[in-house]
mmCIF file of C-alpha atoms in Angstrom:
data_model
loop_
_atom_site.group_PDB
_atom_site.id
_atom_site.type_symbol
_atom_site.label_atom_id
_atom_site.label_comp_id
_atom_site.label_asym_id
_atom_site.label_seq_id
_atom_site.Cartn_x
_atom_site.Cartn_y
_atom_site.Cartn_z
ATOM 1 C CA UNK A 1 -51.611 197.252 -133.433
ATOM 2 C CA UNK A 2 -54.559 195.701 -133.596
ATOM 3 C CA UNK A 3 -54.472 194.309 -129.665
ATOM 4 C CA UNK A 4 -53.371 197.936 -128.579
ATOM 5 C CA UNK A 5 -56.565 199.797 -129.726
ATOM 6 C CA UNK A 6 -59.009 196.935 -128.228
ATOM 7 C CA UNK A 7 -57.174 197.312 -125.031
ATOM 8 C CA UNK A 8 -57.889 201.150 -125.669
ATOM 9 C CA UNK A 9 -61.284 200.527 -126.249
ATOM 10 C CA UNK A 10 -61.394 198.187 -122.746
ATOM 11 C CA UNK A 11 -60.087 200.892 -120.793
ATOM 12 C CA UNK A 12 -62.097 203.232 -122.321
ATOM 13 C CA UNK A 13 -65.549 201.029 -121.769
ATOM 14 C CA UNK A 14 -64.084 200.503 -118.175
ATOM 15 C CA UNK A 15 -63.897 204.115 -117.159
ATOM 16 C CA UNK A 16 -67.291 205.262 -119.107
ATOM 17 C CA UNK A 17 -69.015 201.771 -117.266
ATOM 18 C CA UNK A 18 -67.586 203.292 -113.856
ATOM 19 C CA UNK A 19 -68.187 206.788 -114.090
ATOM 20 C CA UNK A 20 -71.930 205.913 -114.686
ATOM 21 C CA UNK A 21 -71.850 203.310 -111.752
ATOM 22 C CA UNK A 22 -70.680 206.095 -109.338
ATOM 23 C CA UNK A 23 -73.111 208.715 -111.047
ATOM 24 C CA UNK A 24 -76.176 206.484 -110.525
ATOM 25 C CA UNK A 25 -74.790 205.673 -106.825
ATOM 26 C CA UNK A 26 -74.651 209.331 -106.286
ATOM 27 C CA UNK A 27 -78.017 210.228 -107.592
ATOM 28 C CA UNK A 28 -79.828 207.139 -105.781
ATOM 29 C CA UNK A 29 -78.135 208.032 -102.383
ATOM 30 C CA UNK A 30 -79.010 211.788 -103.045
ATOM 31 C CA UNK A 31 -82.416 210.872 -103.361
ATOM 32 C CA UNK A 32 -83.184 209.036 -100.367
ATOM 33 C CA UNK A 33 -81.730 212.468 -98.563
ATOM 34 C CA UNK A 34 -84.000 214.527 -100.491
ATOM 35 C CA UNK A 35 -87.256 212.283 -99.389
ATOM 36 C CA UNK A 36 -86.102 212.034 -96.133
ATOM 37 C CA UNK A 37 -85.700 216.174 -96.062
ATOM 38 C CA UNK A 38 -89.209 216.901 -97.848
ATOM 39 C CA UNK A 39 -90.435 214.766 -94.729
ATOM 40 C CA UNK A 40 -89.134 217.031 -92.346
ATOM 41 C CA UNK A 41 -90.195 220.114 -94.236
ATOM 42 C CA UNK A 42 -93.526 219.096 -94.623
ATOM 43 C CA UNK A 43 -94.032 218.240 -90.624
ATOM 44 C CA UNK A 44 -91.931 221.760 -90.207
ATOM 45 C CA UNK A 45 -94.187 224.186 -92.747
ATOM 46 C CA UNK A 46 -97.396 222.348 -90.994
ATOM 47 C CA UNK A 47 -95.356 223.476 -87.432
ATOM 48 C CA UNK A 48 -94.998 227.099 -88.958
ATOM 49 C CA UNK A 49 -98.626 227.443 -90.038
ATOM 50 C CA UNK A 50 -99.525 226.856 -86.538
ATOM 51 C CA UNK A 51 -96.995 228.543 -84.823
ATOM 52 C CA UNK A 52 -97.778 232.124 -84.997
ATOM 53 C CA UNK A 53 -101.109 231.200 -83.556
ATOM 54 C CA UNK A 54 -99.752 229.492 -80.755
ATOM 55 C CA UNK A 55 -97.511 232.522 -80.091
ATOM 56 C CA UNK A 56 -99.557 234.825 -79.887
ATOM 57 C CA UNK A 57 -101.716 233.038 -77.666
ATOM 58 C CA UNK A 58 -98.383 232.857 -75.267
ATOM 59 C CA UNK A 59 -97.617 236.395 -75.839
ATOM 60 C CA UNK A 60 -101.561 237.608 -74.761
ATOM 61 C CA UNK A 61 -101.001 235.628 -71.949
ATOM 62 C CA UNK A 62 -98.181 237.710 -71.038
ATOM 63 C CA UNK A 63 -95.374 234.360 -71.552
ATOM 64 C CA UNK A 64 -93.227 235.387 -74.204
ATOM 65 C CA UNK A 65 -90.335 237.669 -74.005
ATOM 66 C CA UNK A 66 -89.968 240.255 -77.115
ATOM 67 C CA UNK A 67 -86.319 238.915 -77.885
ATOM 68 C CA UNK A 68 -87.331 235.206 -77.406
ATOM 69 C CA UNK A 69 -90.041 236.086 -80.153
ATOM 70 C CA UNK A 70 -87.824 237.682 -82.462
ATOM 71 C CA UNK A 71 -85.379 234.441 -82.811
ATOM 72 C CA UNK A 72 -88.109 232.223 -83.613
ATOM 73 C CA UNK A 73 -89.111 234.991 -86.258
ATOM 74 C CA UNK A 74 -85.666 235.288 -87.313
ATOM 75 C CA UNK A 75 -85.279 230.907 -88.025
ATOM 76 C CA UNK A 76 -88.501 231.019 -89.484
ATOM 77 C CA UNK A 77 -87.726 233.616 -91.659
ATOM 78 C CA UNK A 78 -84.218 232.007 -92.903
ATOM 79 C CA UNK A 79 -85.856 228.443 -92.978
ATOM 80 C CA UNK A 80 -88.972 230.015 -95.379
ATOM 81 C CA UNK A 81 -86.133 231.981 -97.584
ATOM 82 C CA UNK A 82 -84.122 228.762 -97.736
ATOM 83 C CA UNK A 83 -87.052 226.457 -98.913
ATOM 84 C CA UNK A 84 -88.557 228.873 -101.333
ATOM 85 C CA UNK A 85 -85.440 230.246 -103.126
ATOM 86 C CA UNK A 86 -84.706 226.634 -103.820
ATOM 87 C CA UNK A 87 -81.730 226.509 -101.951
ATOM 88 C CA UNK A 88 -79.597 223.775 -102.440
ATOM 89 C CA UNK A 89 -79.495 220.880 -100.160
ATOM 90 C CA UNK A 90 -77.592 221.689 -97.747
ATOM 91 C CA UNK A 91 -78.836 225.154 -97.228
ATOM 92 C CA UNK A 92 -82.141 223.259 -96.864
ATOM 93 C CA UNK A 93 -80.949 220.695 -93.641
ATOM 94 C CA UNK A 94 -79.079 223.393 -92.742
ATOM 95 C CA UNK A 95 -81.990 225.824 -92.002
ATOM 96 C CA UNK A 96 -84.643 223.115 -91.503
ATOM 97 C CA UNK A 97 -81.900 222.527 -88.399
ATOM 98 C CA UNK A 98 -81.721 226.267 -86.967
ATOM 99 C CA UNK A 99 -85.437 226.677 -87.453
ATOM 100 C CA UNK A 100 -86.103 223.565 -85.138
ATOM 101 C CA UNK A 101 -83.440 224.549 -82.764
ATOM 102 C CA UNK A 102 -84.751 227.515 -82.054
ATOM 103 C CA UNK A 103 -88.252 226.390 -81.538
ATOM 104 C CA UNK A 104 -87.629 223.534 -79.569
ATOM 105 C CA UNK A 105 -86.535 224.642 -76.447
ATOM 106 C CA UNK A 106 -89.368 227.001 -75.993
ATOM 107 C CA UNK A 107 -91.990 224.566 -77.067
ATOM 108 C CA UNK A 108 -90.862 221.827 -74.556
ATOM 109 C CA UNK A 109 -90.876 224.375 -71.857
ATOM 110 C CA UNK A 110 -94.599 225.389 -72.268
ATOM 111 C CA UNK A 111 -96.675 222.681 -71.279
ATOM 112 C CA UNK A 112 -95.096 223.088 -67.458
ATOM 113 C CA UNK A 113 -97.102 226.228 -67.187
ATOM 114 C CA UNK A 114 -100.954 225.335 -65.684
ATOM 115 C CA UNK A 115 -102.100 229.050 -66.866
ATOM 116 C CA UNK A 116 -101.672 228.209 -70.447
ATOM 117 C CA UNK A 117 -102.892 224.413 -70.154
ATOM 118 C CA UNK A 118 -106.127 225.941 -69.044
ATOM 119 C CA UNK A 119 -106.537 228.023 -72.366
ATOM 120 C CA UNK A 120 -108.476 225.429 -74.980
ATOM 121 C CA UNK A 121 -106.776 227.408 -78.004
ATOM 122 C CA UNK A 122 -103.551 227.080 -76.413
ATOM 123 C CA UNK A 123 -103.665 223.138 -75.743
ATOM 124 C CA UNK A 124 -105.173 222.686 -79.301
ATOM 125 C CA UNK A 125 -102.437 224.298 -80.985
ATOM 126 C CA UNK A 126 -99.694 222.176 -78.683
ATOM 127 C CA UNK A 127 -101.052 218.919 -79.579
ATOM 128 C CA UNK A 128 -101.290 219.485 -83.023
ATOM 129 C CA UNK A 129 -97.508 220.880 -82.901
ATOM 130 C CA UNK A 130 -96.552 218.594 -80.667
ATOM 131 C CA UNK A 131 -97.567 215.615 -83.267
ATOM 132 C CA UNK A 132 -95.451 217.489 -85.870
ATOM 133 C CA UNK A 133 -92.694 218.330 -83.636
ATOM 134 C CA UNK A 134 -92.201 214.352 -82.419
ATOM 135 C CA UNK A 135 -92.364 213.304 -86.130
ATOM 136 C CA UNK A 136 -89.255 215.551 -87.595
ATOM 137 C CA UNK A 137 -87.229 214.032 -84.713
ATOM 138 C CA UNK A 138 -88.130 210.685 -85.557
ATOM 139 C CA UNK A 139 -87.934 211.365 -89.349
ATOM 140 C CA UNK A 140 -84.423 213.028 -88.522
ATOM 141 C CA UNK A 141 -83.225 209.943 -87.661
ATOM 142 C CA UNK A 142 -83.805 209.208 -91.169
ATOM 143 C CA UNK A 143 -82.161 211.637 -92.947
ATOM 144 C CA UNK A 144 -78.867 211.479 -90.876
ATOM 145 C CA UNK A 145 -78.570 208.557 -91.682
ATOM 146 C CA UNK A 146 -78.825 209.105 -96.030
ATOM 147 C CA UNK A 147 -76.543 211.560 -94.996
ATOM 148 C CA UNK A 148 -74.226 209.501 -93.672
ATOM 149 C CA UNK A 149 -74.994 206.990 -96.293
ATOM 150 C CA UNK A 150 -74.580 209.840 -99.005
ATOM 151 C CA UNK A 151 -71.553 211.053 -97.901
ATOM 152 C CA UNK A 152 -69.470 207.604 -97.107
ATOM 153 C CA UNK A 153 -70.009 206.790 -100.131
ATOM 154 C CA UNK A 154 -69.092 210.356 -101.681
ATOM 155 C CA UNK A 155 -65.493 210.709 -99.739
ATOM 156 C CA UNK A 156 -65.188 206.753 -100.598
ATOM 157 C CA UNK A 157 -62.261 205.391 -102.839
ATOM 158 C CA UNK A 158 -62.722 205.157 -106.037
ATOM 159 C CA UNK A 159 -66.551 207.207 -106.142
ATOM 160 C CA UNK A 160 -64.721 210.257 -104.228
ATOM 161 C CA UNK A 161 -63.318 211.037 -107.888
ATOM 162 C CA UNK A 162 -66.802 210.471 -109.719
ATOM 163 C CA UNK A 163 -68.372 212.695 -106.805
ATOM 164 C CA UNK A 164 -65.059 215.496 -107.211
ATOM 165 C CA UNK A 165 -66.111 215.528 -110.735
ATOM 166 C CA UNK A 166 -69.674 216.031 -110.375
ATOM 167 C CA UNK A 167 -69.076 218.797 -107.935
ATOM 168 C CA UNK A 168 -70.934 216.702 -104.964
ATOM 169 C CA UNK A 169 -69.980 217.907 -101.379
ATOM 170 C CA UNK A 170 -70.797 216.358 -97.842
ATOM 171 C CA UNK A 171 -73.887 217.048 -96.721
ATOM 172 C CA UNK A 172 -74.726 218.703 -93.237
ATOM 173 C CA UNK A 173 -76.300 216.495 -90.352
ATOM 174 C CA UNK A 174 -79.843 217.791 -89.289
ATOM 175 C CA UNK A 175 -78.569 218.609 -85.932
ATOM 176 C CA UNK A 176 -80.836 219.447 -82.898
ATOM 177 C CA UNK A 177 -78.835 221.990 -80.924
ATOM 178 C CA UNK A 178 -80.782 224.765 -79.254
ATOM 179 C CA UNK A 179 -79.540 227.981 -81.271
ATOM 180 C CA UNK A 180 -77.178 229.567 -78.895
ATOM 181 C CA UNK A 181 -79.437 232.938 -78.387
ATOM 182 C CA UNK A 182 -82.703 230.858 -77.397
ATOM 183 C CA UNK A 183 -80.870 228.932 -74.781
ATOM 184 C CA UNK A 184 -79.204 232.037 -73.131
ATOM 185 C CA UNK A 185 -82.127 233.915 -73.157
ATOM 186 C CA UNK A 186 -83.901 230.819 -71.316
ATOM 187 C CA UNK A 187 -80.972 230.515 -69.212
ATOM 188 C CA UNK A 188 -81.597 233.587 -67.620
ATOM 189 C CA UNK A 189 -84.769 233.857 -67.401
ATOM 190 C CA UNK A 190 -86.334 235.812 -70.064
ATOM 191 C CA UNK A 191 -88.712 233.683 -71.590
ATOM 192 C CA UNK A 192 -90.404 233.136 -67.554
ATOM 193 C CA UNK A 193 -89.779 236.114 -66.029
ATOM 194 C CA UNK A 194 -93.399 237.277 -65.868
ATOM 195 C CA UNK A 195 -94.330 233.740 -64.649
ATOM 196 C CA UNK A 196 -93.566 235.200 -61.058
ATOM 197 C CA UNK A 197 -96.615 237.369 -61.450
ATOM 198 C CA UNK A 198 -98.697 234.328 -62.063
#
């Protein structure tokens, strides 16, 4: 009787020992996500500080379609709601994603225009979001890869049970794909359509 309830008391030691081996795993792995996402956010909030200023300085100079200007205001808007509610995680790459997908396209596109590389305000604001701009896609890097770390090791035998437990889900990539709307309207012309009258 005696062997049967320190066998018990093995097992028992055994799952408590690896339950808090997978937790700790889990946490540690989450963590180095988390940095590598409050990197891009900062380098993104310092982007939408500036970026209104920059706009407008396009739109005065007659650059910037209305619609084009509404999608940037629409990702800003979802990527400010998502930070500030507290979103979870994965809300937070998620719209930390869209926000720089939408803003991308339009900000690599502006320096081609000699008009605007004349204006001092304009070329101040481009370097400054340009420094931002090439340090989320370096720090992106980063983070897909804790992601990927994070979520091997989440859909992994035997921590996929800790992780099912705990609730933990896979994590989104921080993707740069133009948002779909931004790269029509680009497509056909919106965003330089005045340009002709230059």
């Amino acid at each position: 009787m005696d062997v049967w309830i320190l066998v018990l008391i093995l097992v028992l030691v055994g799952i408590v020992v690896f339950f808090i081996i997978g937790y700790n795993n889990i946490v540690r792995k989450e963590q180095r996500v988390r940095q590598a996402q409050s990197e891009i956010e900062r380098e993104l909030n310092r982007v939408a500080e500036l970026l209104p200023n920059l706009v407008n300085t396009v739109k005065g100079a007659g650059l910037l379609e209305q619609r084009v200007y509404a999608q940037i205001s629409e990702a800003y808007g979802k990527y400010v709601n998502a930070i500030r509610s507290g979103g979870d995680l994965s809300e937070r790459i998620s719209a930390s994603s869209s926000f720089f997908g939408a803003i991308m396209p339009i900000i690599l596109q502006l320096p081609q225009y000699p008009q605007l590389q004349s204006m001092q305000q304009f070329k101040a604001l481009f370097d400054e979001i340009r420094v931002s701009i090439d340090k989320v896609a370096y720090a992106r890097q980063f983070l897909n890869d804790a992601v990927n770390d994070y979520n091997t090791f989440i859909l992994s035998f035997p921590w996929v049970i800790v992780a099912r437990l705990l609730g933990k889900k896979e994590l989104p990539y921080f993707k740069y794909e133009r948002a779909e709307e931004t790269r029509r309207s680009l497509e056909a012309g919106d965003f330089t359509k005045s340009l002709t009258q230059w």
